[in-house]
Short mmCIF file of C-alpha atoms and ligand atoms in Angstrom, two decimals:
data_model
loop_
_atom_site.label_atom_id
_atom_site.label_comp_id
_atom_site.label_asym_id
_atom_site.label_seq_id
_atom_site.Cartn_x
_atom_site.Cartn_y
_atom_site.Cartn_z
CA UNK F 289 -24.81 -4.72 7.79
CA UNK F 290 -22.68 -5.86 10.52
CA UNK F 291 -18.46 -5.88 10.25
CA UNK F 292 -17.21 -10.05 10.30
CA UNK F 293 -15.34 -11.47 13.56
CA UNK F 294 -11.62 -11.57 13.28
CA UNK F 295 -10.56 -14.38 10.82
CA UNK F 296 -9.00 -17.33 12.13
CA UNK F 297 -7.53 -18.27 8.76
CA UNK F 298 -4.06 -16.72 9.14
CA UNK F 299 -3.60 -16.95 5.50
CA UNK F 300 -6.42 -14.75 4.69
CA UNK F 301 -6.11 -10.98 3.81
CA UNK F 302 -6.89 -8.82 6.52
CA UNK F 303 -7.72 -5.37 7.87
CA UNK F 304 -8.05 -3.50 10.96
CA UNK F 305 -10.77 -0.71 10.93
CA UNK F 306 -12.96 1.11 13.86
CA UNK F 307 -16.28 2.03 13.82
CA UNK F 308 -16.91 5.71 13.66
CA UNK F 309 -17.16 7.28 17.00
CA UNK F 310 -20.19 9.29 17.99
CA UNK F 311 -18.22 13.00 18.53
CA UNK F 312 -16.86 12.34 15.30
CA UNK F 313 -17.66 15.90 14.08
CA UNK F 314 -15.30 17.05 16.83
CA UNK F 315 -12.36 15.60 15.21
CA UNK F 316 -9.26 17.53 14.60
CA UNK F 317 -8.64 20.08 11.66
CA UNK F 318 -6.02 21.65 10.43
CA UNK F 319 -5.97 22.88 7.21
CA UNK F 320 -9.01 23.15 5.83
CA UNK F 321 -12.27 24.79 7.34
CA UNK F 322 -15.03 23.15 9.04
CA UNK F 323 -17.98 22.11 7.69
CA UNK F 324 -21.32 19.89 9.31
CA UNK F 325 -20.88 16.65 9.24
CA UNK F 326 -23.52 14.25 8.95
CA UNK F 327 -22.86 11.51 11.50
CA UNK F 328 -25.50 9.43 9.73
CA UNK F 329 -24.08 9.29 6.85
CA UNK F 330 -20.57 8.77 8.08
CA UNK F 331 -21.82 5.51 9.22
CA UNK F 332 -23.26 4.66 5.93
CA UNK F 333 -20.07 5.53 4.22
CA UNK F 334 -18.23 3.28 6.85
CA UNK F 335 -20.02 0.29 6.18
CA UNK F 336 -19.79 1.12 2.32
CA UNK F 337 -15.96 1.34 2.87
CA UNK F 338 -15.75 -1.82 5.15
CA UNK F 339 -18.11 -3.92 2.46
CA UNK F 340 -15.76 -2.27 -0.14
CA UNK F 341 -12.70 -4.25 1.24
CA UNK F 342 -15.00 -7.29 1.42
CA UNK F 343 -15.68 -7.75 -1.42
CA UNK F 344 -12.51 -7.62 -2.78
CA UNK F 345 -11.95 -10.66 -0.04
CA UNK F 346 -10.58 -8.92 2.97
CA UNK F 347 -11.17 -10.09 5.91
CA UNK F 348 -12.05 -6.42 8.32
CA UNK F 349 -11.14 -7.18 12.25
CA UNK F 350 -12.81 -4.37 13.85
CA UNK F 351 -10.63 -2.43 16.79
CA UNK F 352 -12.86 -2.10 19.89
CA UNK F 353 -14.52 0.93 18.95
CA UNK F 354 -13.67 4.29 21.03
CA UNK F 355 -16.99 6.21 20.82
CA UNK F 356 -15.92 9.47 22.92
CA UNK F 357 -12.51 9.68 20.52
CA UNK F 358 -13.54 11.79 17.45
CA UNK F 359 -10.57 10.53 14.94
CA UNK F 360 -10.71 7.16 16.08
CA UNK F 361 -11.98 6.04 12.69
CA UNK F 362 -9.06 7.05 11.36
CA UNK F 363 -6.95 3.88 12.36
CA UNK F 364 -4.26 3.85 10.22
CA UNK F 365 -2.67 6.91 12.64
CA UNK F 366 -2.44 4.15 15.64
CA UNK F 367 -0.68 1.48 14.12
CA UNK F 368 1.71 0.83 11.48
CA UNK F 369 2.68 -2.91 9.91
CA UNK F 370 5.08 -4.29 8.14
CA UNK F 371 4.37 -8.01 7.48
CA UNK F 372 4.35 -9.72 11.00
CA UNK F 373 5.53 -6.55 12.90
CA UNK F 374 3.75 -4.18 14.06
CA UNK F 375 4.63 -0.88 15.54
CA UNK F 376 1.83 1.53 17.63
CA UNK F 377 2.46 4.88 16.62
CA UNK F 378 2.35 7.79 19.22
CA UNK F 379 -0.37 10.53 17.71
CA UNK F 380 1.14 14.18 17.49
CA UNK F 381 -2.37 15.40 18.41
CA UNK F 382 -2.70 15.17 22.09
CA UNK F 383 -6.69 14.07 21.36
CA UNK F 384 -5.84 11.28 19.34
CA UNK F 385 -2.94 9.95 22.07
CA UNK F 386 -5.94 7.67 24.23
CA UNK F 387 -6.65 5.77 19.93
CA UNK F 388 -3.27 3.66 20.65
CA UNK F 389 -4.35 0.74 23.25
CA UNK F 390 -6.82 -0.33 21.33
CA UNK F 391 -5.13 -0.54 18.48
CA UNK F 392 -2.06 -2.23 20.31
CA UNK F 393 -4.68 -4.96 21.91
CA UNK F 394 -6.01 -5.60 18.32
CA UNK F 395 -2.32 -6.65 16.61
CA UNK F 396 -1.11 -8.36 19.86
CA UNK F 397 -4.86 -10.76 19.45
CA UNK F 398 -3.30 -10.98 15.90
CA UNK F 399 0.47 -12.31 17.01
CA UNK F 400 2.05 -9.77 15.34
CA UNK F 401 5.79 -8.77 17.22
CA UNK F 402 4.57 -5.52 18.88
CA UNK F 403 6.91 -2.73 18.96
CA UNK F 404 5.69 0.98 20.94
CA UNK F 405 7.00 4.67 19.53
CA UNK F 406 7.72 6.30 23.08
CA UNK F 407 7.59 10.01 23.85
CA UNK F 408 9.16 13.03 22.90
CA UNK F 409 9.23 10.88 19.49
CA UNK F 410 5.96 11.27 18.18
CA UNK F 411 4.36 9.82 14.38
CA UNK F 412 1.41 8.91 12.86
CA UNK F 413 0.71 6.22 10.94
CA UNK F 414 -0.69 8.46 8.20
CA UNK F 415 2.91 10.05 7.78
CA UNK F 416 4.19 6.56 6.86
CA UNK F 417 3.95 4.73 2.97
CA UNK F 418 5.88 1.82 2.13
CA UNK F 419 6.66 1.01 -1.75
CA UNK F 420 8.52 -2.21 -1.55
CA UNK F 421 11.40 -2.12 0.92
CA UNK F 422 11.60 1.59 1.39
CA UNK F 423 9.70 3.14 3.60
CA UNK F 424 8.32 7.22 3.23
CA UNK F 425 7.94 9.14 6.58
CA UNK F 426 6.41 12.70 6.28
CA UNK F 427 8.38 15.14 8.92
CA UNK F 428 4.85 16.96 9.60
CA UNK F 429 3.06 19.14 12.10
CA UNK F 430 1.89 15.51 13.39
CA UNK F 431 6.03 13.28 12.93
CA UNK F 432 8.68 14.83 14.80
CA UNK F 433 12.39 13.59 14.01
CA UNK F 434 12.49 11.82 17.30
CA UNK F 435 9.51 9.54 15.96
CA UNK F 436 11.40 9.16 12.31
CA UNK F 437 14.88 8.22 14.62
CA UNK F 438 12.84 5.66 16.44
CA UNK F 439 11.03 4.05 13.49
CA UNK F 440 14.65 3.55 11.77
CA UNK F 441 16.09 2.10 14.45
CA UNK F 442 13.59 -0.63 14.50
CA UNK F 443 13.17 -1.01 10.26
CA UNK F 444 16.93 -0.55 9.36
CA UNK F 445 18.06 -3.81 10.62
CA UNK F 446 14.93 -5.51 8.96
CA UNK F 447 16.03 -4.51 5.79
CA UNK F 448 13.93 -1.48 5.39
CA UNK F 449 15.33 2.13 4.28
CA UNK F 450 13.73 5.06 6.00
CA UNK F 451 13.52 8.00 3.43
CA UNK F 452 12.07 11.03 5.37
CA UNK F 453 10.10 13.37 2.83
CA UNK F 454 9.48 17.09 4.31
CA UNK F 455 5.78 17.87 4.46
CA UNK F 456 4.34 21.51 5.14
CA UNK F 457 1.12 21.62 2.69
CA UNK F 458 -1.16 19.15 4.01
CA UNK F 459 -1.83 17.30 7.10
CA UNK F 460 -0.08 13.69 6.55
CA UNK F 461 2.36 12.61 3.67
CA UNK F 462 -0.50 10.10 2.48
CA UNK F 463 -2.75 12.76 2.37
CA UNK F 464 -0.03 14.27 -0.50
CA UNK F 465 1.19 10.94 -2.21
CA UNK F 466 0.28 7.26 -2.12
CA UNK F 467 1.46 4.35 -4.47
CA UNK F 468 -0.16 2.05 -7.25
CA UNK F 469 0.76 -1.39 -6.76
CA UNK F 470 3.68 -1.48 -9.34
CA UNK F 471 4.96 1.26 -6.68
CA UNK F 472 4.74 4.64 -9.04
CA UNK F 473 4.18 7.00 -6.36
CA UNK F 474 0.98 9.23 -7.17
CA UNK F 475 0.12 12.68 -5.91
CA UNK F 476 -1.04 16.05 -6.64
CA UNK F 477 1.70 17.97 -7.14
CA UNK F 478 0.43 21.34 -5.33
CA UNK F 479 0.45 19.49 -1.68
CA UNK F 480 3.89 18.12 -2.25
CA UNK F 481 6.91 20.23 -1.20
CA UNK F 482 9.24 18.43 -3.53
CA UNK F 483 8.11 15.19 -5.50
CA UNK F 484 11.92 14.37 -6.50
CA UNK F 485 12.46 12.57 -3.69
CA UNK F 486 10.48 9.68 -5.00
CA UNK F 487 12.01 7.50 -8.25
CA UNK F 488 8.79 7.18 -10.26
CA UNK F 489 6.61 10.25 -9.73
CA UNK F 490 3.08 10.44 -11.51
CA UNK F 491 0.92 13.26 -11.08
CA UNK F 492 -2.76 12.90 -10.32
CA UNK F 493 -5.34 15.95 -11.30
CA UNK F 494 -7.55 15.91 -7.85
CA UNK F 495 -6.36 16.26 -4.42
CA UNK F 496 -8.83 13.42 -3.53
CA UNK F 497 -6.80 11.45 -6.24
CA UNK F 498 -3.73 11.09 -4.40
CA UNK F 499 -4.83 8.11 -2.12
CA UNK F 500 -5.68 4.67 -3.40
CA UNK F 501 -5.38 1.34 -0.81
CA UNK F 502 -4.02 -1.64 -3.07
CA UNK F 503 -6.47 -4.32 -2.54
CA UNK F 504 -4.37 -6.75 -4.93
CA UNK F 505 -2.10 -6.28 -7.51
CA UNK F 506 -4.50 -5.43 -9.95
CA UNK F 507 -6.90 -3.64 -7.78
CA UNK F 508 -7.51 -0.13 -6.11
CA UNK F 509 -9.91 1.35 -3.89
CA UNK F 510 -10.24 5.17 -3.76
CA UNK F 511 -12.42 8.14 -3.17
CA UNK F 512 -15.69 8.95 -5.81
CA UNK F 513 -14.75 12.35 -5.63
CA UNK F 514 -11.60 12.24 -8.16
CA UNK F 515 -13.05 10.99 -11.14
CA UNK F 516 -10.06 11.63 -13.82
CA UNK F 517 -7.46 10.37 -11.10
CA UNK F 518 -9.88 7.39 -11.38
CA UNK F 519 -9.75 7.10 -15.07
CA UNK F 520 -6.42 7.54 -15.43
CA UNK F 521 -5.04 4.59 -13.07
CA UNK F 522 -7.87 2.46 -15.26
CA UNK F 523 -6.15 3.77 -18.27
CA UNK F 524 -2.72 2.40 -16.66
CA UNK F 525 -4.72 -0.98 -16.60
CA UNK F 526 -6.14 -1.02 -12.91
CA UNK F 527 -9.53 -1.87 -12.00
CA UNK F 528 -11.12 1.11 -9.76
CA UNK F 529 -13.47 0.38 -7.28
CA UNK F 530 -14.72 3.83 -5.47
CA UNK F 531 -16.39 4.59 -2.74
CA UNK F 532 -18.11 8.06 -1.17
CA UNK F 533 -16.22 9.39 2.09
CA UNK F 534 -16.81 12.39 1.90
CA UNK F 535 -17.93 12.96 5.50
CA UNK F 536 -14.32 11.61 6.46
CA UNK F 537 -13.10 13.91 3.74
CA UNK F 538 -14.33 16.94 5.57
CA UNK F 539 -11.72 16.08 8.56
CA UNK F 540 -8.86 15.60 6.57
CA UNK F 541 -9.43 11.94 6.13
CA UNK F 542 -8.60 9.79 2.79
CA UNK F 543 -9.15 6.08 2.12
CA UNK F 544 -6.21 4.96 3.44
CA UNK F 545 -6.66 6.25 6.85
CA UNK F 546 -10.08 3.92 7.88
CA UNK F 547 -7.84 0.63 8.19
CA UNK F 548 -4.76 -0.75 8.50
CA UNK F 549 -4.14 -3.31 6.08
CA UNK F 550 -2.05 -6.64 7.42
CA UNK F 551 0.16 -8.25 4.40
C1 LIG A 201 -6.76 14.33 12.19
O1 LIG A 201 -6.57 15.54 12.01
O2 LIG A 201 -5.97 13.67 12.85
C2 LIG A 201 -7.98 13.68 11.60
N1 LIG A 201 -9.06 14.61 11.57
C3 LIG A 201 -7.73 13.14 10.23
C4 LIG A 201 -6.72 12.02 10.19
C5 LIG A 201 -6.52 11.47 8.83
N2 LIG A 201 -5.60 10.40 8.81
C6 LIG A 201 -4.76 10.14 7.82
O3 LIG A 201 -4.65 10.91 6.87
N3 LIG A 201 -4.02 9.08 7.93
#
């Protein structure tokens, strides 16, 4: 299987994702324990994951791929986008600072209005999840308050409120909580430090549960390995489509984190 060029139809859905690289298994962990990972079948799971998207008629634009940067598969940390604006994150893990350029030639071919997160700020796209015109930033091991100060001051006057959400369980805040598309945010509730903070709060009963990508308003993609978070957003009238990851899984990686989705 091979990933399609970038689409020249502007009106077409599309995604950024990177191919994995070859140290992959060297990628960063921090709080779970390391286990072998089968580079193999990373690369099956990729393709799985990139046919997943489409199919559900997303066009994937794949990022020059960075073969000697282990978490480089992990896009979503480099870039963040909010309709036609883009702004490159700045990694909190110094081996994941060299993923950026890349990702910042990728939106520029796009057009997209390029903003850059500069140092001592730093974020990851990871920490960010937007639900409508609010926008979630995780203060983690990864987002200092520098990075949340700079994001604001480019989303406030856009019409964008900044809600920063403590996070001290898990890695990113979209490893913790993601949304469905009619914006009830979902998570399981033992990697959250306080779920108040969001308006509509649903529980899911798998950690791998808490991350779905929206592929339309009636649509989510998420991992095989929560089952009953699966049947319960097709109970809430969703259609489910899954997909294995668990290779990506065993560095801390969810489905959200292997593309960047432009809308
Ligand atoms: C890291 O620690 O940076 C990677 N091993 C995993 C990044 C996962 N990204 C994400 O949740 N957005």
């Amino acid at each position: 299987a091979s990933v399609s060029a970038p689409a020249s139809d502007a009106a077409g859905r599309r995604a950024l994702v990177r191919r994995p690289a070859r140290n992959l298994a060297e990628g960063q962990l921090t709080h779970i324990e390391r286990s072998p990972i089968d580079l193999a079948r990373a690369d099956e799971q990729w393709l799985g994951y990139v046919a997943a998207l489409a199919a559900a008629g997303w066009d994937t634009v794949e990022v020059e791929p960075a073969p000697d940067l282990p978490d480089s598969v992990f896009i979503e940390d480099a870039v963040i986008l909010f309709g036609d604006l883009a702004v490159v994150a700045k990694p909190g893990a110094l081996s994941r600072r060299g993923e950026t350029e890349a990702a910042e030639a990728a939106v520029r071919a796009l057009g997209l209005t390029v903003y850059r997160l500069e140092l001592p700020g730093t974020l990851d796209g990871g920490d960010v999840l937007k639900v409508g015109r609010t926008v979630y930033v995780g203060r983690s091991l990864r987002t200092n308050a520098e990075g949340i100060r700079q994001l604001r001051a480019i989303l406030e006057p856009r019409g964008y409120t900044v809600v920063a959400v403590p996070i001290t369980k898990v890695l990113h805040l979209k490893t913790a909580v993601t949304a469905l598309p009619d914006g009830t945010v979902i998570g399981y509730r033992p990697l959250i430090d306080d779920p108040s903070v969001f308006p509509r709060f649903l529980p899911v009963p798998e950690p791998e549960g808490t991350a779905v990508v929206v592929l339309d308003p009636g649509t989510v993609l998420m991992s095989s390995a929560a089952p009953r978070s699966a049947a319960l957003f097709a109970g809430l009238g969703y259609q489910v489509i899954t997909v294995d990851i668990s290779e990506f899984e065993k560095l801390e990686g969810c489905v959200t984190c292997l593309s960047v989705r432009v809308r």
